[in-house]
Amino acid sequence: MASEPRNVSCHEQPTVSGGSPTTPAIMFSAGVLGNVVALILLEIRRRKQPASLFQVLVTSLVFTDLLGTFSVSPLVLTAYLRNESLIGMSESRLVCGHFGYAMTFFSMVTLAILLSMAVERWLSIGHPYCYEKRMSKRCGYITIALIYLFCALFSATPFFGFGKYVQYCPGTWCFIDMHPSEREHKVFNIIYASCLLIMIVCTVLCNASVIYHLSLMYRRRKAHRSSVRRQRGHKRHRSIAKEVEHLVLLGFMTIAFVICSLPHVIQVYFNISYDRRHKNNLIPLLLVSANPIIDPWVFIILSPPVPRLLWNKMCKTAKFKPTQEQVRSIHPDLYQSNPPGDSV
């Protein structure tokens, strides 16, 4: 409870109280570099082969992260440079409102795009007929537009009295009021946290379903050993490998976002339920702002060559010591032309 006066004073503080611009500068540089490199890799891949619906969604996610980084990080550096808080930069609280709006908007858009990627993989693997008939890149563009529109409208409601953006210590952050006293502000926080939680749960469930269907595909491929089906199995092997690449990328991005956003969701529910003020409110906000920096580096590290190498190594390890039944199924003539006791 001793931190309550300090938190309240930060809401109207005109100057920056402590902190260092080093960490924001490093985060800004890492975010810009990672997103630019990821966009370059996506463009190179697009020139080699036509972009798929999944690549359209990945590109929109990286572009969203880059846009989010440019929307908030320069304001933090400017605040340190001028020794003015976000409230102090503008008498009309316009800068603080922009910062809070950007944080809310991009946190929702990022998770919504991740959910779209998970649904796309779920339809591609679990319902391939429906996917081939109805899914296209146009659906991806429409989905992205609807996500941006919904999140933009919801994030703008605090400017009309439903929800509230406030400044946090050391004066370089603005976000939703974590300790609202008015009922409408509490309802806004509950809706915001519930939307994030629902999208997180749906994304995890879709990824689990994709893993289940991939395991079924792998078992079916192993069950067919005839010469004609071996050729089909080779094609399916490449198909499974490609799906695994997408799943690994989506899975790690989902894990990164869950780690960055779930503490904030829990903090929102906790503050509304117990109405207590804690000095660690800044930690969930830092995690939320770190996600646009982590996502592109996850993509760069897990570009197709990396998961493909892991997948090929797993397959080679599984086939390193073939059993007698596997050899007989692959070379039946060898067992027919030689007696069982022959050394050959």
Short mmCIF file of N, CA and C in Angstrom, two decimals, residues 74-232:
data_model
loop_
_atom_site.label_atom_id
_atom_site.label_comp_id
_atom_site.label_asym_id
_atom_site.label_seq_id
_atom_site.Cartn_x
_atom_site.Cartn_y
_atom_site.Cartn_z
N PRO A 74 9.59 5.69 -30.03
CA PRO A 74 10.15 7.05 -30.16
C PRO A 74 9.62 8.02 -29.11
N LEU A 75 8.39 7.83 -28.65
CA LEU A 75 7.85 8.71 -27.61
C LEU A 75 8.58 8.51 -26.29
N VAL A 76 8.93 7.26 -25.99
CA VAL A 76 9.67 6.98 -24.75
C VAL A 76 11.04 7.66 -24.80
N LEU A 77 11.74 7.53 -25.92
CA LEU A 77 13.06 8.15 -26.05
C LEU A 77 12.96 9.67 -26.02
N THR A 78 11.92 10.22 -26.61
CA THR A 78 11.73 11.68 -26.59
C THR A 78 11.48 12.17 -25.17
N ALA A 79 10.71 11.39 -24.41
CA ALA A 79 10.43 11.78 -23.02
C ALA A 79 11.71 11.85 -22.20
N TYR A 80 12.58 10.87 -22.37
CA TYR A 80 13.86 10.90 -21.66
C TYR A 80 14.74 12.05 -22.15
N LEU A 81 14.72 12.29 -23.44
CA LEU A 81 15.58 13.33 -24.01
C LEU A 81 15.17 14.72 -23.52
N ARG A 82 13.88 14.96 -23.44
CA ARG A 82 13.37 16.28 -23.03
C ARG A 82 13.09 16.36 -21.53
N ASN A 83 13.20 15.22 -20.85
CA ASN A 83 12.87 15.15 -19.42
C ASN A 83 11.44 15.63 -19.17
N GLU A 84 10.55 15.24 -20.06
CA GLU A 84 9.13 15.53 -19.93
C GLU A 84 8.34 14.23 -20.02
N SER A 85 7.39 14.07 -19.16
CA SER A 85 6.54 12.89 -19.22
C SER A 85 5.59 13.01 -20.40
N LEU A 86 4.87 11.94 -20.67
CA LEU A 86 3.90 11.98 -21.77
C LEU A 86 2.80 12.99 -21.50
N ILE A 87 2.43 13.15 -20.23
CA ILE A 87 1.44 14.17 -19.87
C ILE A 87 2.03 15.56 -20.07
N GLY A 88 3.32 15.73 -19.72
CA GLY A 88 3.95 17.03 -19.84
C GLY A 88 4.18 17.47 -21.27
N MET A 89 4.20 16.52 -22.22
CA MET A 89 4.42 16.88 -23.62
C MET A 89 3.22 17.58 -24.24
N SER A 90 2.05 17.34 -23.69
CA SER A 90 0.84 17.90 -24.29
C SER A 90 -0.15 18.23 -23.18
N GLU A 91 -0.64 19.46 -23.17
CA GLU A 91 -1.61 19.87 -22.16
C GLU A 91 -2.95 19.17 -22.34
N SER A 92 -3.25 18.78 -23.55
CA SER A 92 -4.52 18.09 -23.82
C SER A 92 -4.43 16.58 -23.63
N ARG A 93 -3.30 16.09 -23.13
CA ARG A 93 -3.10 14.66 -22.87
C ARG A 93 -3.16 13.84 -24.16
N LEU A 94 -2.90 14.50 -25.28
CA LEU A 94 -2.99 13.81 -26.56
C LEU A 94 -1.91 12.75 -26.70
N VAL A 95 -0.68 13.03 -26.25
CA VAL A 95 0.42 12.07 -26.38
C VAL A 95 0.16 10.85 -25.53
N CYS A 96 -0.29 11.07 -24.30
CA CYS A 96 -0.60 9.95 -23.42
C CYS A 96 -1.74 9.10 -23.99
N GLY A 97 -2.75 9.78 -24.52
CA GLY A 97 -3.85 9.04 -25.14
C GLY A 97 -3.40 8.21 -26.33
N HIS A 98 -2.53 8.80 -27.15
CA HIS A 98 -2.00 8.05 -28.30
C HIS A 98 -1.21 6.82 -27.84
N PHE A 99 -0.39 7.00 -26.81
CA PHE A 99 0.43 5.88 -26.32
C PHE A 99 -0.46 4.76 -25.79
N GLY A 100 -1.44 5.11 -24.96
CA GLY A 100 -2.35 4.09 -24.43
C GLY A 100 -3.16 3.42 -25.52
N TYR A 101 -3.61 4.22 -26.49
CA TYR A 101 -4.36 3.65 -27.62
C TYR A 101 -3.50 2.67 -28.40
N ALA A 102 -2.26 3.04 -28.68
CA ALA A 102 -1.37 2.18 -29.46
C ALA A 102 -1.08 0.88 -28.71
N MET A 103 -0.83 0.96 -27.41
CA MET A 103 -0.56 -0.24 -26.63
C MET A 103 -1.76 -1.19 -26.64
N THR A 104 -2.96 -0.65 -26.45
CA THR A 104 -4.17 -1.48 -26.44
C THR A 104 -4.45 -2.05 -27.83
N PHE A 105 -4.35 -1.20 -28.83
CA PHE A 105 -4.67 -1.62 -30.20
C PHE A 105 -3.74 -2.71 -30.69
N PHE A 106 -2.44 -2.51 -30.56
CA PHE A 106 -1.49 -3.48 -31.12
C PHE A 106 -1.43 -4.77 -30.30
N SER A 107 -1.71 -4.71 -29.01
CA SER A 107 -1.77 -5.95 -28.24
C SER A 107 -2.93 -6.83 -28.70
N MET A 108 -4.05 -6.22 -29.02
CA MET A 108 -5.20 -7.00 -29.49
C MET A 108 -5.01 -7.47 -30.93
N VAL A 109 -4.47 -6.59 -31.79
CA VAL A 109 -4.29 -6.96 -33.19
C VAL A 109 -3.29 -8.12 -33.32
N THR A 110 -2.20 -8.05 -32.56
CA THR A 110 -1.19 -9.11 -32.65
C THR A 110 -1.76 -10.47 -32.29
N LEU A 111 -2.50 -10.53 -31.20
CA LEU A 111 -3.07 -11.82 -30.79
C LEU A 111 -4.17 -12.26 -31.74
N ALA A 112 -4.94 -11.33 -32.29
CA ALA A 112 -5.98 -11.69 -33.24
C ALA A 112 -5.38 -12.27 -34.52
N ILE A 113 -4.27 -11.73 -34.98
CA ILE A 113 -3.61 -12.28 -36.17
C ILE A 113 -3.02 -13.66 -35.86
N LEU A 114 -2.45 -13.83 -34.67
CA LEU A 114 -1.96 -15.15 -34.27
C LEU A 114 -3.10 -16.16 -34.25
N LEU A 115 -4.25 -15.75 -33.75
CA LEU A 115 -5.41 -16.64 -33.76
C LEU A 115 -5.82 -16.98 -35.19
N SER A 116 -5.77 -16.00 -36.09
CA SER A 116 -6.11 -16.25 -37.50
C SER A 116 -5.13 -17.25 -38.11
N MET A 117 -3.86 -17.14 -37.78
CA MET A 117 -2.87 -18.09 -38.27
C MET A 117 -3.16 -19.49 -37.74
N ALA A 118 -3.54 -19.59 -36.48
CA ALA A 118 -3.85 -20.90 -35.89
C ALA A 118 -5.10 -21.50 -36.54
N VAL A 119 -6.11 -20.68 -36.78
CA VAL A 119 -7.33 -21.17 -37.43
C VAL A 119 -7.02 -21.61 -38.86
N GLU A 120 -6.17 -20.85 -39.55
CA GLU A 120 -5.80 -21.23 -40.92
C GLU A 120 -5.11 -22.58 -40.96
N ARG A 121 -4.20 -22.84 -40.03
CA ARG A 121 -3.52 -24.14 -39.96
C ARG A 121 -4.51 -25.24 -39.59
N TRP A 122 -5.44 -24.93 -38.69
CA TRP A 122 -6.43 -25.92 -38.26
C TRP A 122 -7.33 -26.32 -39.43
N LEU A 123 -7.76 -25.35 -40.23
CA LEU A 123 -8.58 -25.67 -41.40
C LEU A 123 -7.77 -26.41 -42.46
N SER A 124 -6.52 -26.00 -42.65
CA SER A 124 -5.69 -26.64 -43.67
C SER A 124 -5.42 -28.10 -43.36
N ILE A 125 -5.21 -28.43 -42.09
CA ILE A 125 -4.88 -29.80 -41.71
C ILE A 125 -6.12 -30.62 -41.39
N GLY A 126 -7.04 -30.05 -40.62
CA GLY A 126 -8.20 -30.80 -40.17
C GLY A 126 -9.34 -30.84 -41.16
N HIS A 127 -9.48 -29.81 -41.98
CA HIS A 127 -10.58 -29.74 -42.94
C HIS A 127 -10.04 -29.29 -44.30
N PRO A 128 -9.25 -30.12 -44.95
CA PRO A 128 -8.58 -29.71 -46.19
C PRO A 128 -9.55 -29.41 -47.33
N TYR A 129 -10.68 -30.14 -47.41
CA TYR A 129 -11.63 -29.89 -48.50
C TYR A 129 -12.23 -28.49 -48.39
N CYS A 130 -12.68 -28.15 -47.19
CA CYS A 130 -13.24 -26.81 -46.96
C CYS A 130 -12.17 -25.74 -47.18
N TYR A 131 -10.95 -26.04 -46.79
CA TYR A 131 -9.86 -25.07 -46.94
C TYR A 131 -9.59 -24.80 -48.41
N GLU A 132 -9.51 -25.84 -49.23
CA GLU A 132 -9.21 -25.66 -50.66
C GLU A 132 -10.35 -24.97 -51.39
N LYS A 133 -11.58 -25.18 -50.94
CA LYS A 133 -12.74 -24.62 -51.62
C LYS A 133 -12.96 -23.15 -51.28
N ARG A 134 -12.76 -22.79 -50.02
CA ARG A 134 -13.21 -21.48 -49.56
C ARG A 134 -12.09 -20.55 -49.10
N MET A 135 -10.94 -21.07 -48.78
CA MET A 135 -9.86 -20.23 -48.25
C MET A 135 -8.96 -19.75 -49.38
N SER A 136 -8.59 -18.47 -49.34
CA SER A 136 -7.69 -17.89 -50.33
C SER A 136 -6.98 -16.69 -49.69
N LYS A 137 -6.06 -16.11 -50.45
CA LYS A 137 -5.37 -14.92 -49.94
C LYS A 137 -6.34 -13.76 -49.74
N ARG A 138 -7.39 -13.72 -50.53
CA ARG A 138 -8.38 -12.66 -50.36
C ARG A 138 -9.04 -12.75 -48.99
N CYS A 139 -9.29 -13.98 -48.52
CA CYS A 139 -9.84 -14.15 -47.18
C CYS A 139 -8.89 -13.60 -46.13
N GLY A 140 -7.59 -13.77 -46.36
CA GLY A 140 -6.61 -13.23 -45.42
C GLY A 140 -6.65 -11.72 -45.36
N TYR A 141 -6.73 -11.07 -46.52
CA TYR A 141 -6.78 -9.61 -46.54
C TYR A 141 -8.06 -9.09 -45.87
N ILE A 142 -9.17 -9.76 -46.12
CA ILE A 142 -10.43 -9.35 -45.49
C ILE A 142 -10.36 -9.53 -43.98
N THR A 143 -9.77 -10.65 -43.54
CA THR A 143 -9.65 -10.91 -42.10
C THR A 143 -8.79 -9.85 -41.43
N ILE A 144 -7.67 -9.51 -42.04
CA ILE A 144 -6.79 -8.49 -41.47
C ILE A 144 -7.51 -7.15 -41.37
N ALA A 145 -8.26 -6.78 -42.42
CA ALA A 145 -8.99 -5.52 -42.40
C ALA A 145 -10.03 -5.49 -41.28
N LEU A 146 -10.75 -6.60 -41.10
CA LEU A 146 -11.76 -6.66 -40.04
C LEU A 146 -11.12 -6.60 -38.66
N ILE A 147 -9.98 -7.27 -38.50
CA ILE A 147 -9.27 -7.24 -37.22
C ILE A 147 -8.84 -5.81 -36.88
N TYR A 148 -8.26 -5.13 -37.86
CA TYR A 148 -7.83 -3.75 -37.63
C TYR A 148 -9.02 -2.85 -37.30
N LEU A 149 -10.12 -3.04 -37.98
CA LEU A 149 -11.29 -2.19 -37.76
C LEU A 149 -11.87 -2.41 -36.37
N PHE A 150 -12.06 -3.66 -35.98
CA PHE A 150 -12.64 -3.94 -34.67
C PHE A 150 -11.74 -3.43 -33.55
N CYS A 151 -10.45 -3.73 -33.63
CA CYS A 151 -9.52 -3.31 -32.57
C CYS A 151 -9.39 -1.79 -32.51
N ALA A 152 -9.45 -1.14 -33.67
CA ALA A 152 -9.36 0.33 -33.69
C ALA A 152 -10.57 0.95 -33.01
N LEU A 153 -11.76 0.41 -33.27
CA LEU A 153 -12.97 0.95 -32.65
C LEU A 153 -12.99 0.68 -31.15
N PHE A 154 -12.61 -0.52 -30.75
CA PHE A 154 -12.62 -0.84 -29.32
C PHE A 154 -11.59 0.00 -28.57
N SER A 155 -10.41 0.15 -29.12
CA SER A 155 -9.36 0.90 -28.43
C SER A 155 -9.67 2.39 -28.35
N ALA A 156 -10.59 2.87 -29.19
CA ALA A 156 -10.94 4.29 -29.17
C ALA A 156 -12.03 4.62 -28.16
N THR A 157 -12.68 3.62 -27.58
CA THR A 157 -13.78 3.88 -26.64
C THR A 157 -13.35 4.66 -25.40
N PRO A 158 -12.10 4.51 -24.88
CA PRO A 158 -11.71 5.36 -23.74
C PRO A 158 -11.78 6.85 -24.02
N PHE A 159 -11.65 7.27 -25.28
CA PHE A 159 -11.76 8.69 -25.61
C PHE A 159 -13.20 9.19 -25.50
N PHE A 160 -14.16 8.26 -25.39
CA PHE A 160 -15.57 8.62 -25.27
C PHE A 160 -16.13 8.27 -23.89
N GLY A 161 -15.23 8.00 -22.93
CA GLY A 161 -15.67 7.78 -21.56
C GLY A 161 -15.82 6.34 -21.14
N PHE A 162 -15.66 5.40 -22.06
CA PHE A 162 -15.76 3.98 -21.71
C PHE A 162 -14.34 3.41 -21.64
N GLY A 163 -13.76 3.40 -20.42
CA GLY A 163 -12.36 3.06 -20.26
C GLY A 163 -11.54 4.33 -20.07
N LYS A 164 -10.29 4.16 -19.63
CA LYS A 164 -9.47 5.32 -19.34
C LYS A 164 -8.00 4.98 -19.52
N TYR A 165 -7.27 5.88 -20.18
CA TYR A 165 -5.82 5.75 -20.32
C TYR A 165 -5.14 6.69 -19.32
N VAL A 166 -4.21 6.14 -18.55
CA VAL A 166 -3.50 6.92 -17.55
C VAL A 166 -2.00 6.72 -17.70
N GLN A 167 -1.25 7.62 -17.10
CA GLN A 167 0.21 7.57 -17.16
C GLN A 167 0.77 6.78 -15.98
N TYR A 168 1.86 6.06 -16.25
CA TYR A 168 2.53 5.26 -15.22
C TYR A 168 3.97 5.72 -15.05
N CYS A 169 4.51 5.45 -13.86
CA CYS A 169 5.91 5.79 -13.58
C CYS A 169 6.84 5.00 -14.49
N PRO A 170 7.93 5.62 -14.92
CA PRO A 170 8.46 6.93 -14.50
C PRO A 170 7.96 8.11 -15.32
N GLY A 171 6.82 7.94 -15.97
CA GLY A 171 6.27 9.02 -16.78
C GLY A 171 6.43 8.80 -18.26
N THR A 172 6.90 7.63 -18.64
CA THR A 172 7.13 7.34 -20.07
C THR A 172 6.15 6.29 -20.60
N TRP A 173 5.13 5.94 -19.80
CA TRP A 173 4.16 4.92 -20.18
C TRP A 173 2.76 5.45 -19.98
N CYS A 174 1.87 5.11 -20.88
CA CYS A 174 0.43 5.32 -20.71
C CYS A 174 -0.28 4.06 -21.19
N PHE A 175 -1.24 3.64 -20.40
CA PHE A 175 -1.99 2.43 -20.74
C PHE A 175 -3.34 2.51 -20.05
N ILE A 176 -4.15 1.47 -20.15
CA ILE A 176 -5.45 1.48 -19.50
C ILE A 176 -5.27 1.59 -17.98
N ASP A 177 -6.23 2.20 -17.34
CA ASP A 177 -6.18 2.36 -15.89
C ASP A 177 -6.33 1.00 -15.23
N MET A 178 -5.28 0.54 -14.58
CA MET A 178 -5.29 -0.78 -13.95
C MET A 178 -6.07 -0.80 -12.64
N HIS A 179 -6.41 0.38 -12.11
CA HIS A 179 -7.17 0.46 -10.85
C HIS A 179 -8.34 1.43 -11.03
N PRO A 180 -9.28 1.11 -11.91
CA PRO A 180 -10.38 2.05 -12.16
C PRO A 180 -11.35 2.09 -10.98
N SER A 181 -11.90 3.25 -10.77
CA SER A 181 -12.92 3.41 -9.72
C SER A 181 -14.33 3.47 -10.30
N GLU A 182 -14.46 3.98 -11.52
CA GLU A 182 -15.76 4.05 -12.16
C GLU A 182 -16.16 2.69 -12.73
N ARG A 183 -17.45 2.44 -12.73
CA ARG A 183 -17.95 1.14 -13.16
C ARG A 183 -17.69 0.90 -14.65
N GLU A 184 -17.89 1.94 -15.48
CA GLU A 184 -17.71 1.75 -16.93
C GLU A 184 -16.25 1.44 -17.27
N HIS A 185 -15.32 1.99 -16.51
CA HIS A 185 -13.92 1.70 -16.75
C HIS A 185 -13.58 0.25 -16.36
N LYS A 186 -14.19 -0.23 -15.29
CA LYS A 186 -14.00 -1.62 -14.89
C LYS A 186 -14.55 -2.58 -15.94
N VAL A 187 -15.71 -2.23 -16.50
CA VAL A 187 -16.31 -3.08 -17.54
C VAL A 187 -15.40 -3.12 -18.77
N PHE A 188 -14.83 -1.97 -19.13
CA PHE A 188 -13.90 -1.93 -20.27
C PHE A 188 -12.71 -2.84 -20.02
N ASN A 189 -12.13 -2.79 -18.84
CA ASN A 189 -10.98 -3.65 -18.51
C ASN A 189 -11.35 -5.12 -18.57
N ILE A 190 -12.54 -5.46 -18.08
CA ILE A 190 -12.97 -6.86 -18.10
C ILE A 190 -13.15 -7.34 -19.54
N ILE A 191 -13.75 -6.51 -20.38
CA ILE A 191 -13.94 -6.90 -21.79
C ILE A 191 -12.59 -7.06 -22.48
N TYR A 192 -11.69 -6.13 -22.23
CA TYR A 192 -10.36 -6.18 -22.85
C TYR A 192 -9.61 -7.44 -22.44
N ALA A 193 -9.56 -7.71 -21.13
CA ALA A 193 -8.85 -8.89 -20.64
C ALA A 193 -9.53 -10.18 -21.11
N SER A 194 -10.86 -10.18 -21.17
CA SER A 194 -11.58 -11.38 -21.61
C SER A 194 -11.32 -11.66 -23.08
N CYS A 195 -11.27 -10.61 -23.91
CA CYS A 195 -10.96 -10.82 -25.33
C CYS A 195 -9.58 -11.45 -25.50
N LEU A 196 -8.59 -10.94 -24.78
CA LEU A 196 -7.25 -11.51 -24.86
C LEU A 196 -7.24 -12.96 -24.39
N LEU A 197 -7.93 -13.23 -23.28
CA LEU A 197 -7.94 -14.59 -22.73
C LEU A 197 -8.62 -15.57 -23.68
N ILE A 198 -9.74 -15.16 -24.27
CA ILE A 198 -10.45 -16.04 -25.20
C ILE A 198 -9.58 -16.34 -26.42
N MET A 199 -8.91 -15.32 -26.95
CA MET A 199 -8.05 -15.54 -28.11
C MET A 199 -6.86 -16.44 -27.77
N ILE A 200 -6.32 -16.29 -26.58
CA ILE A 200 -5.20 -17.15 -26.16
C ILE A 200 -5.66 -18.60 -26.09
N VAL A 201 -6.80 -18.85 -25.45
CA VAL A 201 -7.31 -20.22 -25.30
C VAL A 201 -7.63 -20.83 -26.67
N CYS A 202 -8.28 -20.06 -27.54
CA CYS A 202 -8.63 -20.58 -28.88
C CYS A 202 -7.38 -20.89 -29.69
N THR A 203 -6.36 -20.05 -29.59
CA THR A 203 -5.11 -20.29 -30.32
C THR A 203 -4.43 -21.57 -29.85
N VAL A 204 -4.39 -21.77 -28.55
CA VAL A 204 -3.78 -22.99 -28.00
C VAL A 204 -4.56 -24.23 -28.42
N LEU A 205 -5.88 -24.16 -28.40
CA LEU A 205 -6.70 -25.30 -28.81
C LEU A 205 -6.51 -25.62 -30.29
N CYS A 206 -6.44 -24.61 -31.13
CA CYS A 206 -6.21 -24.84 -32.57
C CYS A 206 -4.86 -25.49 -32.81
N ASN A 207 -3.83 -25.03 -32.11
CA ASN A 207 -2.51 -25.62 -32.27
C ASN A 207 -2.49 -27.07 -31.79
N ALA A 208 -3.20 -27.35 -30.70
CA ALA A 208 -3.28 -28.73 -30.21
C ALA A 208 -3.99 -29.62 -31.23
N SER A 209 -5.03 -29.11 -31.86
CA SER A 209 -5.73 -29.88 -32.89
C SER A 209 -4.83 -30.14 -34.09
N VAL A 210 -4.02 -29.15 -34.47
CA VAL A 210 -3.09 -29.34 -35.59
C VAL A 210 -2.07 -30.41 -35.26
N ILE A 211 -1.55 -30.42 -34.06
CA ILE A 211 -0.60 -31.45 -33.66
C ILE A 211 -1.24 -32.83 -33.74
N TYR A 212 -2.50 -32.93 -33.30
CA TYR A 212 -3.20 -34.22 -33.34
C TYR A 212 -3.38 -34.70 -34.78
N HIS A 213 -3.80 -33.82 -35.68
CA HIS A 213 -4.01 -34.22 -37.06
C HIS A 213 -2.69 -34.53 -37.77
N LEU A 214 -1.63 -33.83 -37.43
CA LEU A 214 -0.33 -34.15 -38.01
C LEU A 214 0.15 -35.53 -37.58
N SER A 215 -0.10 -35.88 -36.33
CA SER A 215 0.28 -37.22 -35.87
C SER A 215 -0.52 -38.29 -36.60
N LEU A 216 -1.80 -38.01 -36.89
CA LEU A 216 -2.60 -38.96 -37.66
C LEU A 216 -2.05 -39.10 -39.08
N MET A 217 -1.67 -38.00 -39.70
CA MET A 217 -1.10 -38.06 -41.04
C MET A 217 0.18 -38.87 -41.05
N TYR A 218 1.00 -38.69 -40.06
CA TYR A 218 2.27 -39.43 -40.00
C TYR A 218 2.02 -40.92 -39.82
N ARG A 219 1.05 -41.30 -39.01
CA ARG A 219 0.75 -42.73 -38.81
C ARG A 219 0.19 -43.36 -40.08
N ARG A 220 -0.64 -42.62 -40.80
CA ARG A 220 -1.17 -43.15 -42.05
C ARG A 220 -0.07 -43.34 -43.09
N ARG A 221 0.88 -42.43 -43.11
CA ARG A 221 1.99 -42.58 -44.06
C ARG A 221 2.84 -43.80 -43.74
N LYS A 222 3.05 -44.05 -42.47
CA LYS A 222 3.85 -45.22 -42.10
C LYS A 222 3.12 -46.52 -42.37
N ALA A 223 1.76 -46.49 -42.39
CA ALA A 223 0.98 -47.72 -42.56
C ALA A 223 1.00 -48.21 -44.01
N HIS A 224 1.31 -47.37 -44.96
CA HIS A 224 1.29 -47.75 -46.38
C HIS A 224 2.72 -48.00 -46.85
N ARG A 225 3.00 -49.21 -47.31
CA ARG A 225 4.36 -49.59 -47.69
C ARG A 225 4.47 -50.13 -49.12
N SER A 226 3.41 -50.14 -49.90
CA SER A 226 3.51 -50.65 -51.25
C SER A 226 4.29 -49.69 -52.13
N SER A 227 4.71 -50.15 -53.29
CA SER A 227 5.55 -49.33 -54.16
C SER A 227 4.83 -48.09 -54.66
N VAL A 228 3.53 -48.25 -55.02
CA VAL A 228 2.79 -47.10 -55.52
C VAL A 228 2.57 -46.10 -54.39
N ARG A 229 2.22 -46.62 -53.24
CA ARG A 229 1.92 -45.74 -52.11
C ARG A 229 3.19 -45.17 -51.49
N ARG A 230 4.31 -45.79 -51.77
CA ARG A 230 5.55 -45.22 -51.26
C ARG A 230 5.83 -43.87 -51.92
N GLN A 231 5.50 -43.74 -53.21
CA GLN A 231 5.68 -42.46 -53.88
C GLN A 231 4.73 -41.41 -53.30
N ARG A 232 3.50 -41.85 -53.04
CA ARG A 232 2.57 -40.91 -52.41
C ARG A 232 3.04 -40.56 -51.01
#
